[in-house]
Amino acid sequence: DGRRVRVIERDLNAPNRMAGESLIPGGYLKLIELGLEDCVDEIDAQRLLGYTLYKDGKEAQVSFPLEKFQSHVAGRTFHNGRFVQRLRKKVASLHNISLEQGTVTSLIEENGIVKGVQYKNESGQVLTAYASLTIVCDGCFSNLRRSLCYPKVDIPSYFVGFILTNCNLPTKNYGAIILAHPSPIVFSPISSTEIRCMVNVPSEKVPSVSNGEMACYLKTQVAPKVLPELYDSFISAIEKKGNIRIAPNKIMAAAPHLTPGALLIGDALNMRHAITGGGMTVALSDVVILRDLLRPLHDLSDASTISKYLESFYTLRKVASSTLLPYIYSEGIRQMFFPLTVPAYYRTPPKKDPKRNFMH
């Protein structure tokens, strides 16, 4: 939309993480809305049409409802780092964007209004950056979240992840979910030669990776429940040094307090259990909603008025975020099920007074 945007990223190297490797069809449609669908090209991304569920010797195939869409619309799974680098390359190509590496340490606030951020560059120098609107999107480990919302984070379980090679899932373009005791095991292809396995482990008894307890747990408690065609590769993956990684499954409802000059989006704002695979979709949906709200605004200088207008963002985003794991009680029944009754839904963009230089 021609705005001048400054992007400060903590690390511009390709991320090496097991989160954000899945994009369900709704997320791919958001990519199309943003003109970014080519960012899943040339990264060996795999088409995902659904999942096969396995339980007690029985199986059921669950397909995404794609009948009304063109053939290219499907889910995508990939190496998160490859996808992120494609997005960054696209960002860096725009003349009105500056992209730099730096670690944001705090928000700059004056009289209750966020004016920008303080950050450290690659050499450790402390710098400041000012803007009419600061968008905080630093993910599930956000260190700025406490400034902008009331975070109550629950960690019901952890995902133990590792990559399998030299094997294939039973059905092409379908992931696999084994509904086993005490919790599910998920398999998704992330390239033409690799399958990501995610094992859900309850938080009260997470074995240590460093002393070998986790490998023992996976071999004795999990491996017997794995599909026969994946078993040998599963064992090999466990035994491969440095292959096992752990990440907390954080659940946090969106409970922001309006702060003029700043906005939280994506996992920095709220999180759902990673088994939904919906985090990337919610983040992209947030971007589309925010873009559409900001599009008619040419002047963002009246932070308080803009903040009241952008309050509707937190209501409009619930359509996507709630269907991927509901936070009915904590986020409000009215906002969740009857967003049209919330005044913010109808709030029109502030109009500029032709006689005076301010927004109202």
mmCIF file of C-alpha atoms in Angstrom:
data_model
loop_
_atom_site.group_PDB
_atom_site.id
_atom_site.type_symbol
_atom_site.label_atom_id
_atom_site.label_comp_id
_atom_site.label_asym_id
_atom_site.label_seq_id
_atom_site.Cartn_x
_atom_site.Cartn_y
_atom_site.Cartn_z
ATOM 1 C CA ASP A 1 0.000 0.000 0.000
ATOM 2 C CA GLY A 2 3.021 2.290 -0.353
ATOM 3 C CA ARG A 3 3.698 2.807 3.353
ATOM 4 C CA ARG A 4 7.201 3.236 4.690
ATOM 5 C CA VAL A 5 7.874 0.235 6.920
ATOM 6 C CA ARG A 6 10.890 -0.596 9.038
ATOM 7 C CA VAL A 7 11.331 -4.275 9.876
ATOM 8 C CA ILE A 8 13.655 -5.199 12.734
ATOM 9 C CA GLU A 9 14.323 -8.959 12.821
ATOM 10 C CA ARG A 10 16.230 -10.632 15.641
ATOM 11 C CA ASP A 11 18.092 -12.943 13.253
ATOM 12 C CA LEU A 12 18.108 -12.774 9.461
ATOM 13 C CA ASN A 13 19.645 -16.221 9.061
ATOM 14 C CA ALA A 14 17.309 -19.020 8.014
ATOM 15 C CA PRO A 15 15.453 -20.223 11.144
ATOM 16 C CA ASN A 16 16.039 -23.845 12.097
ATOM 17 C CA ARG A 17 12.950 -24.762 14.046
ATOM 18 C CA MET A 18 10.178 -27.327 14.067
ATOM 19 C CA ALA A 19 7.373 -24.818 14.564
ATOM 20 C CA GLY A 20 5.586 -23.199 11.641
ATOM 21 C CA GLU A 21 6.131 -26.070 9.206
ATOM 22 C CA SER A 22 2.464 -26.522 8.346
ATOM 23 C CA LEU A 23 0.069 -24.289 6.446
ATOM 24 C CA ILE A 24 -3.508 -25.552 6.223
ATOM 25 C CA PRO A 25 -5.554 -24.570 3.125
ATOM 26 C CA GLY A 26 -7.027 -21.505 4.834
ATOM 27 C CA GLY A 27 -3.506 -20.209 5.364
ATOM 28 C CA TYR A 28 -2.611 -20.815 1.721
ATOM 29 C CA LEU A 29 -5.688 -18.794 0.707
ATOM 30 C CA LYS A 30 -4.411 -15.943 2.903
ATOM 31 C CA LEU A 31 -1.086 -16.115 1.092
ATOM 32 C CA ILE A 32 -2.992 -15.676 -2.169
ATOM 33 C CA GLU A 33 -4.847 -12.645 -0.737
ATOM 34 C CA LEU A 34 -1.483 -11.116 0.134
ATOM 35 C CA GLY A 35 0.087 -11.937 -3.241
ATOM 36 C CA LEU A 36 2.623 -14.200 -1.533
ATOM 37 C CA GLU A 37 1.620 -17.639 -2.800
ATOM 38 C CA ASP A 38 4.891 -17.985 -4.732
ATOM 39 C CA CYS A 39 6.718 -18.049 -1.377
ATOM 40 C CA VAL A 40 5.890 -21.766 -1.096
ATOM 41 C CA ASP A 41 7.486 -22.388 -4.511
ATOM 42 C CA GLU A 42 11.066 -23.610 -4.969
ATOM 43 C CA ILE A 43 11.402 -24.786 -1.345
ATOM 44 C CA ASP A 44 10.367 -28.433 -1.908
ATOM 45 C CA ALA A 45 7.069 -27.754 -0.113
ATOM 46 C CA GLN A 46 4.626 -30.666 -0.060
ATOM 47 C CA ARG A 47 0.931 -30.462 -0.911
ATOM 48 C CA LEU A 48 -1.245 -31.494 2.023
ATOM 49 C CA LEU A 49 -4.800 -32.707 1.317
ATOM 50 C CA GLY A 50 -5.646 -33.943 4.811
ATOM 51 C CA TYR A 51 -4.706 -36.455 7.489
ATOM 52 C CA THR A 52 -5.266 -40.135 8.064
ATOM 53 C CA LEU A 53 -6.274 -40.880 11.655
ATOM 54 C CA TYR A 54 -5.221 -44.155 13.285
ATOM 55 C CA LYS A 55 -6.689 -45.564 16.495
ATOM 56 C CA ASP A 56 -6.875 -49.090 17.928
ATOM 57 C CA GLY A 57 -6.098 -50.737 14.611
ATOM 58 C CA LYS A 58 -8.667 -48.706 12.705
ATOM 59 C CA GLU A 59 -8.102 -45.794 10.334
ATOM 60 C CA ALA A 60 -10.100 -42.953 8.828
ATOM 61 C CA GLN A 61 -9.068 -40.469 6.180
ATOM 62 C CA VAL A 62 -10.006 -36.868 6.853
ATOM 63 C CA SER A 63 -9.694 -34.620 3.809
ATOM 64 C CA PHE A 64 -9.764 -30.834 3.728
ATOM 65 C CA PRO A 65 -12.997 -29.579 2.058
ATOM 66 C CA LEU A 66 -11.412 -28.324 -1.168
ATOM 67 C CA GLU A 67 -14.109 -29.212 -3.707
ATOM 68 C CA LYS A 68 -15.031 -25.574 -4.407
ATOM 69 C CA PHE A 69 -11.451 -24.417 -4.971
ATOM 70 C CA GLN A 70 -9.006 -24.595 -7.862
ATOM 71 C CA SER A 71 -6.627 -27.553 -7.903
ATOM 72 C CA HIS A 72 -3.615 -25.604 -6.592
ATOM 73 C CA VAL A 73 -5.434 -24.771 -3.336
ATOM 74 C CA ALA A 74 -4.323 -27.201 -0.646
ATOM 75 C CA GLY A 75 -2.320 -27.227 2.532
ATOM 76 C CA ARG A 76 1.453 -26.954 2.362
ATOM 77 C CA THR A 77 4.157 -28.410 4.592
ATOM 78 C CA PHE A 78 7.787 -27.335 4.397
ATOM 79 C CA HIS A 79 10.959 -26.400 6.231
ATOM 80 C CA ASN A 80 9.953 -23.275 8.141
ATOM 81 C CA GLY A 81 13.317 -21.611 7.513
ATOM 82 C CA ARG A 82 13.018 -21.933 3.737
ATOM 83 C CA PHE A 83 9.553 -20.381 3.766
ATOM 84 C CA VAL A 84 10.631 -17.513 6.027
ATOM 85 C CA GLN A 85 13.615 -16.726 3.791
ATOM 86 C CA ARG A 86 11.309 -16.522 0.757
ATOM 87 C CA LEU A 87 9.090 -14.062 2.649
ATOM 88 C CA ARG A 88 12.121 -11.983 3.669
ATOM 89 C CA LYS A 89 13.430 -11.903 0.106
ATOM 90 C CA LYS A 90 10.068 -10.555 -1.039
ATOM 91 C CA VAL A 91 10.069 -7.924 1.723
ATOM 92 C CA ALA A 92 13.626 -6.810 0.932
ATOM 93 C CA SER A 93 12.741 -6.287 -2.732
ATOM 94 C CA LEU A 94 10.270 -3.494 -1.914
ATOM 95 C CA HIS A 95 11.685 0.032 -2.144
ATOM 96 C CA ASN A 96 9.611 1.388 0.740
ATOM 97 C CA ILE A 97 10.797 -1.273 3.211
ATOM 98 C CA SER A 98 13.966 -1.284 5.296
ATOM 99 C CA LEU A 99 14.899 -4.676 6.727
ATOM 100 C CA GLU A 100 17.619 -4.941 9.360
ATOM 101 C CA GLN A 101 18.883 -7.349 11.972
ATOM 102 C CA GLY A 102 18.418 -6.241 15.560
ATOM 103 C CA THR A 103 17.002 -7.369 18.883
ATOM 104 C CA VAL A 104 14.145 -5.214 20.140
ATOM 105 C CA THR A 105 14.539 -4.810 23.908
ATOM 106 C CA SER A 106 11.658 -2.503 24.811
ATOM 107 C CA LEU A 107 8.886 -0.247 23.580
ATOM 108 C CA ILE A 108 9.372 3.508 23.781
ATOM 109 C CA GLU A 109 6.373 4.966 25.562
ATOM 110 C CA GLU A 110 5.514 8.623 26.164
ATOM 111 C CA ASN A 111 2.351 9.684 28.011
ATOM 112 C CA GLY A 112 0.783 6.272 27.516
ATOM 113 C CA ILE A 113 1.468 6.211 23.761
ATOM 114 C CA VAL A 114 3.983 3.879 22.117
ATOM 115 C CA LYS A 115 6.292 5.931 19.907
ATOM 116 C CA GLY A 116 8.626 3.177 18.696
ATOM 117 C CA VAL A 117 11.193 0.696 19.966
ATOM 118 C CA GLN A 118 14.644 0.467 21.469
ATOM 119 C CA TYR A 119 16.837 -2.241 19.997
ATOM 120 C CA LYS A 120 20.396 -3.555 19.762
ATOM 121 C CA ASN A 121 21.989 -3.955 16.350
ATOM 122 C CA GLU A 122 24.411 -6.708 15.338
ATOM 123 C CA SER A 123 27.372 -4.959 16.976
ATOM 124 C CA GLY A 124 25.501 -4.520 20.259
ATOM 125 C CA GLN A 125 24.891 -0.798 19.795
ATOM 126 C CA VAL A 126 21.653 0.435 21.408
ATOM 127 C CA LEU A 127 19.473 2.300 18.896
ATOM 128 C CA THR A 128 15.949 3.682 18.699
ATOM 129 C CA ALA A 129 13.382 3.571 15.916
ATOM 130 C CA TYR A 130 10.261 5.731 15.862
ATOM 131 C CA ALA A 131 6.978 5.173 14.034
ATOM 132 C CA SER A 132 3.317 6.145 14.168
ATOM 133 C CA LEU A 133 2.369 2.471 14.585
ATOM 134 C CA THR A 134 4.485 -0.333 16.044
ATOM 135 C CA ILE A 135 3.345 -3.866 15.227
ATOM 136 C CA VAL A 136 4.680 -6.475 17.632
ATOM 137 C CA CYS A 137 4.934 -9.871 15.949
ATOM 138 C CA ASP A 138 7.800 -11.620 17.742
ATOM 139 C CA GLY A 139 6.088 -14.965 18.192
ATOM 140 C CA CYS A 140 5.376 -17.325 21.050
ATOM 141 C CA PHE A 141 8.458 -16.275 23.042
ATOM 142 C CA SER A 142 7.605 -12.563 22.783
ATOM 143 C CA ASN A 143 9.439 -10.426 25.312
ATOM 144 C CA LEU A 144 7.165 -7.440 24.600
ATOM 145 C CA ARG A 145 3.871 -9.230 25.255
ATOM 146 C CA ARG A 146 3.611 -8.142 28.893
ATOM 147 C CA SER A 147 3.589 -4.500 27.859
ATOM 148 C CA LEU A 148 0.482 -4.914 25.712
ATOM 149 C CA CYS A 149 -1.694 -7.667 27.138
ATOM 150 C CA TYR A 150 -2.505 -9.729 30.207
ATOM 151 C CA PRO A 151 -0.653 -12.944 29.464
ATOM 152 C CA LYS A 152 -1.696 -16.120 31.203
ATOM 153 C CA VAL A 153 0.217 -18.891 29.516
ATOM 154 C CA ASP A 154 -0.595 -22.568 30.099
ATOM 155 C CA ILE A 155 1.791 -25.323 29.021
ATOM 156 C CA PRO A 156 -0.304 -28.527 29.012
ATOM 157 C CA SER A 157 2.316 -30.534 27.147
ATOM 158 C CA TYR A 158 5.473 -30.478 25.069
ATOM 159 C CA PHE A 159 6.056 -31.545 21.496
ATOM 160 C CA VAL A 160 9.094 -33.721 20.944
ATOM 161 C CA GLY A 161 10.111 -33.436 17.301
ATOM 162 C CA PHE A 162 12.565 -35.148 14.974
ATOM 163 C CA ILE A 163 12.942 -35.833 11.255
ATOM 164 C CA LEU A 164 12.514 -39.256 9.630
ATOM 165 C CA THR A 165 14.198 -40.175 6.340
ATOM 166 C CA ASN A 166 14.149 -43.209 4.023
ATOM 167 C CA CYS A 167 10.435 -43.840 4.437
ATOM 168 C CA ASN A 168 7.051 -42.819 3.050
ATOM 169 C CA LEU A 169 3.694 -42.139 4.637
ATOM 170 C CA PRO A 170 0.936 -44.622 3.694
ATOM 171 C CA THR A 171 -1.036 -42.124 1.586
ATOM 172 C CA LYS A 172 0.594 -39.514 -0.652
ATOM 173 C CA ASN A 173 -0.242 -35.887 0.269
ATOM 174 C CA TYR A 174 -1.755 -36.982 3.574
ATOM 175 C CA GLY A 175 -0.199 -36.616 6.994
ATOM 176 C CA ALA A 176 -0.805 -39.207 9.694
ATOM 177 C CA ILE A 177 -2.084 -38.782 13.237
ATOM 178 C CA ILE A 178 -1.901 -41.740 15.617
ATOM 179 C CA LEU A 179 -4.384 -41.280 18.448
ATOM 180 C CA ALA A 180 -2.414 -43.209 21.048
ATOM 181 C CA HIS A 181 -2.212 -43.244 24.840
ATOM 182 C CA PRO A 182 -1.270 -40.966 26.545
ATOM 183 C CA SER A 183 -1.303 -38.502 23.626
ATOM 184 C CA PRO A 184 -1.139 -38.181 19.819
ATOM 185 C CA ILE A 185 1.752 -38.734 17.428
ATOM 186 C CA VAL A 186 1.756 -36.610 14.250
ATOM 187 C CA PHE A 187 3.639 -37.274 11.003
ATOM 188 C CA SER A 188 3.872 -34.662 8.211
ATOM 189 C CA PRO A 189 6.091 -34.558 5.112
ATOM 190 C CA ILE A 190 8.248 -31.397 5.155
ATOM 191 C CA SER A 191 10.161 -32.135 1.942
ATOM 192 C CA SER A 192 10.219 -34.808 -0.736
ATOM 193 C CA THR A 193 12.631 -36.894 1.388
ATOM 194 C CA GLU A 194 11.812 -35.962 5.009
ATOM 195 C CA ILE A 195 8.932 -36.546 7.419
ATOM 196 C CA ARG A 196 8.528 -34.545 10.599
ATOM 197 C CA CYS A 197 7.390 -36.561 13.582
ATOM 198 C CA MET A 198 5.881 -34.732 16.560
ATOM 199 C CA VAL A 199 5.188 -36.644 19.757
ATOM 200 C CA ASN A 200 2.991 -34.975 22.353
ATOM 201 C CA VAL A 201 4.341 -35.507 25.881
ATOM 202 C CA PRO A 202 2.355 -34.358 28.952
ATOM 203 C CA SER A 203 4.182 -31.556 30.746
ATOM 204 C CA GLU A 204 4.322 -33.248 34.135
ATOM 205 C CA LYS A 205 6.715 -35.960 32.947
ATOM 206 C CA VAL A 206 9.067 -34.758 30.232
ATOM 207 C CA PRO A 207 12.171 -36.997 30.086
ATOM 208 C CA SER A 208 15.595 -35.414 29.598
ATOM 209 C CA VAL A 209 17.133 -35.438 26.128
ATOM 210 C CA SER A 210 20.719 -34.919 27.296
ATOM 211 C CA ASN A 211 20.965 -38.017 29.500
ATOM 212 C CA GLY A 212 19.202 -40.354 27.062
ATOM 213 C CA GLU A 213 15.934 -40.659 28.977
ATOM 214 C CA MET A 214 13.928 -39.167 26.106
ATOM 215 C CA ALA A 215 15.344 -41.623 23.552
ATOM 216 C CA CYS A 216 14.508 -44.475 25.917
ATOM 217 C CA TYR A 217 10.969 -43.130 26.419
ATOM 218 C CA LEU A 218 10.401 -42.836 22.672
ATOM 219 C CA LYS A 219 11.713 -46.360 22.015
ATOM 220 C CA THR A 220 9.743 -48.082 24.759
ATOM 221 C CA GLN A 221 6.534 -46.035 25.066
ATOM 222 C CA VAL A 222 6.020 -44.539 21.594
ATOM 223 C CA ALA A 223 7.736 -46.712 18.969
ATOM 224 C CA PRO A 224 5.408 -49.738 19.510
ATOM 225 C CA LYS A 225 2.459 -47.542 18.458
ATOM 226 C CA VAL A 226 4.111 -46.268 15.261
ATOM 227 C CA LEU A 227 2.951 -47.528 11.841
ATOM 228 C CA PRO A 228 4.983 -50.582 10.710
ATOM 229 C CA GLU A 229 6.201 -48.881 7.517
ATOM 230 C CA LEU A 230 7.666 -46.025 9.594
ATOM 231 C CA TYR A 231 9.070 -48.060 12.494
ATOM 232 C CA ASP A 232 12.674 -48.588 11.331
ATOM 233 C CA SER A 233 13.074 -44.944 10.277
ATOM 234 C CA PHE A 234 11.502 -43.861 13.592
ATOM 235 C CA ILE A 235 14.149 -45.805 15.567
ATOM 236 C CA SER A 236 16.966 -44.497 13.343
ATOM 237 C CA ALA A 237 15.762 -40.907 13.818
ATOM 238 C CA ILE A 238 15.771 -41.285 17.597
ATOM 239 C CA GLU A 239 19.322 -42.650 17.556
ATOM 240 C CA LYS A 240 20.654 -39.861 15.327
ATOM 241 C CA LYS A 241 22.653 -37.459 17.477
ATOM 242 C CA GLY A 242 21.132 -34.007 17.898
ATOM 243 C CA ASN A 243 17.943 -34.918 16.037
ATOM 244 C CA ILE A 244 15.527 -34.741 18.995
ATOM 245 C CA ARG A 245 14.122 -31.322 19.853
ATOM 246 C CA ILE A 246 11.560 -30.169 22.406
ATOM 247 C CA ALA A 247 9.154 -27.227 22.304
ATOM 248 C CA PRO A 248 6.426 -26.237 24.771
ATOM 249 C CA ASN A 249 2.805 -26.324 23.620
ATOM 250 C CA LYS A 250 1.705 -22.949 24.894
ATOM 251 C CA ILE A 251 -1.956 -22.025 25.157
ATOM 252 C CA MET A 252 -2.745 -18.365 25.720
ATOM 253 C CA ALA A 253 -5.998 -16.549 25.089
ATOM 254 C CA ALA A 254 -5.894 -13.092 23.512
ATOM 255 C CA ALA A 255 -6.368 -10.597 26.341
ATOM 256 C CA PRO A 256 -4.919 -7.311 25.044
ATOM 257 C CA HIS A 257 -5.228 -3.937 26.674
ATOM 258 C CA LEU A 258 -5.508 -1.157 24.132
ATOM 259 C CA THR A 259 -2.265 0.762 23.890
ATOM 260 C CA PRO A 260 -2.181 3.708 21.472
ATOM 261 C CA GLY A 261 0.629 3.375 18.951
ATOM 262 C CA ALA A 262 1.094 -0.388 19.203
ATOM 263 C CA LEU A 263 -0.610 -3.629 18.202
ATOM 264 C CA LEU A 264 0.049 -7.318 18.920
ATOM 265 C CA ILE A 265 -0.507 -9.954 16.223
ATOM 266 C CA GLY A 266 0.104 -13.672 15.693
ATOM 267 C CA ASP A 267 1.535 -15.907 18.397
ATOM 268 C CA ALA A 268 2.709 -12.857 20.338
ATOM 269 C CA LEU A 269 -0.992 -12.201 20.999
ATOM 270 C CA ASN A 270 -2.427 -15.680 21.473
ATOM 271 C CA MET A 271 -1.523 -19.284 20.947
ATOM 272 C CA ARG A 272 -3.316 -22.546 20.408
ATOM 273 C CA HIS A 273 -2.055 -26.113 20.818
ATOM 274 C CA ALA A 274 0.434 -26.845 18.051
ATOM 275 C CA ILE A 275 -1.405 -30.017 17.026
ATOM 276 C CA THR A 276 -4.004 -27.842 15.272
ATOM 277 C CA GLY A 277 -1.334 -26.725 12.801
ATOM 278 C CA GLY A 278 -3.141 -23.384 12.766
ATOM 279 C CA GLY A 279 -0.517 -20.942 14.019
ATOM 280 C CA MET A 280 0.714 -19.894 10.576
ATOM 281 C CA THR A 281 -2.846 -19.531 9.292
ATOM 282 C CA VAL A 282 -3.849 -17.282 12.199
ATOM 283 C CA ALA A 283 -0.733 -15.132 11.738
ATOM 284 C CA LEU A 284 -1.417 -14.632 8.023
ATOM 285 C CA SER A 285 -5.102 -13.992 8.715
ATOM 286 C CA ASP A 286 -4.066 -11.314 11.228
ATOM 287 C CA VAL A 287 -1.994 -9.636 8.519
ATOM 288 C CA VAL A 288 -4.884 -9.623 6.037
ATOM 289 C CA ILE A 289 -7.320 -8.166 8.600
ATOM 290 C CA LEU A 290 -4.847 -5.514 9.709
ATOM 291 C CA ARG A 291 -3.992 -4.572 6.112
ATOM 292 C CA ASP A 292 -7.665 -4.146 5.251
ATOM 293 C CA LEU A 293 -8.303 -2.023 8.355
ATOM 294 C CA LEU A 294 -5.301 0.209 7.694
ATOM 295 C CA ARG A 295 -5.829 0.557 3.947
ATOM 296 C CA PRO A 296 -8.207 3.578 4.094
ATOM 297 C CA LEU A 297 -6.005 5.383 6.646
ATOM 298 C CA HIS A 298 -3.380 7.657 5.132
ATOM 299 C CA ASP A 299 -2.427 9.413 8.349
ATOM 300 C CA LEU A 300 -1.589 7.360 11.443
ATOM 301 C CA SER A 301 -0.378 10.257 13.579
ATOM 302 C CA ASP A 302 -3.390 10.475 15.922
ATOM 303 C CA ALA A 303 -2.464 7.399 17.941
ATOM 304 C CA SER A 304 -5.388 7.458 20.393
ATOM 305 C CA THR A 305 -8.054 7.725 17.689
ATOM 306 C CA ILE A 306 -6.362 5.099 15.525
ATOM 307 C CA SER A 307 -6.139 2.807 18.554
ATOM 308 C CA LYS A 308 -9.894 2.947 19.149
ATOM 309 C CA TYR A 309 -10.504 2.218 15.477
ATOM 310 C CA LEU A 310 -8.084 -0.740 15.501
ATOM 311 C CA GLU A 311 -9.886 -2.232 18.495
ATOM 312 C CA SER A 312 -12.060 -3.980 15.923
ATOM 313 C CA PHE A 313 -8.985 -5.984 14.855
ATOM 314 C CA TYR A 314 -9.200 -8.030 18.051
ATOM 315 C CA THR A 315 -12.846 -8.899 17.336
ATOM 316 C CA LEU A 316 -12.509 -9.588 13.612
ATOM 317 C CA ARG A 317 -9.547 -11.966 14.110
ATOM 318 C CA LYS A 318 -11.579 -14.288 16.365
ATOM 319 C CA VAL A 319 -13.285 -15.920 13.375
ATOM 320 C CA ALA A 320 -9.974 -17.542 12.431
ATOM 321 C CA SER A 321 -8.304 -17.871 15.814
ATOM 322 C CA SER A 322 -11.312 -19.376 17.628
ATOM 323 C CA THR A 323 -12.136 -22.073 15.090
ATOM 324 C CA LEU A 324 -8.552 -23.424 15.422
ATOM 325 C CA LEU A 325 -9.003 -23.794 19.267
ATOM 326 C CA PRO A 326 -11.619 -21.985 21.093
ATOM 327 C CA TYR A 327 -11.031 -19.636 23.964
ATOM 328 C CA ILE A 328 -14.710 -19.070 24.632
ATOM 329 C CA TYR A 329 -14.668 -18.251 28.321
ATOM 330 C CA SER A 330 -11.504 -16.149 28.434
ATOM 331 C CA GLU A 331 -12.144 -14.121 25.281
ATOM 332 C CA GLY A 332 -15.878 -13.598 25.729
ATOM 333 C CA ILE A 333 -18.948 -15.400 24.398
ATOM 334 C CA ARG A 334 -20.301 -12.259 22.745
ATOM 335 C CA GLN A 335 -17.066 -11.509 20.860
ATOM 336 C CA MET A 336 -16.630 -15.159 19.904
ATOM 337 C CA PHE A 337 -20.063 -16.047 18.615
ATOM 338 C CA PHE A 338 -21.783 -12.727 17.958
ATOM 339 C CA PRO A 339 -19.080 -10.361 16.620
ATOM 340 C CA LEU A 340 -21.690 -8.374 14.676
ATOM 341 C CA THR A 341 -23.141 -7.173 17.986
ATOM 342 C CA VAL A 342 -19.817 -5.665 19.060
ATOM 343 C CA PRO A 343 -19.742 -1.927 18.278
ATOM 344 C CA ALA A 344 -16.135 -2.197 17.117
ATOM 345 C CA TYR A 345 -17.267 -4.272 14.159
ATOM 346 C CA TYR A 346 -19.085 -1.300 12.688
ATOM 347 C CA ARG A 347 -16.433 1.261 13.516
ATOM 348 C CA THR A 348 -15.596 3.246 10.391
ATOM 349 C CA PRO A 349 -12.159 4.650 9.619
ATOM 350 C CA PRO A 350 -11.428 8.031 11.201
ATOM 351 C CA LYS A 351 -11.937 10.858 8.722
ATOM 352 C CA LYS A 352 -9.633 13.770 8.335
ATOM 353 C CA ASP A 353 -11.163 17.154 9.059
ATOM 354 C CA PRO A 354 -10.478 19.253 5.899
ATOM 355 C CA LYS A 355 -10.191 22.414 8.001
ATOM 356 C CA ARG A 356 -7.841 21.008 10.620
ATOM 357 C CA ASN A 357 -4.847 18.737 10.457
ATOM 358 C CA PHE A 358 -5.995 15.897 12.684
ATOM 359 C CA MET A 359 -7.990 12.682 12.533
ATOM 360 C CA HIS A 360 -11.289 12.192 14.321
#
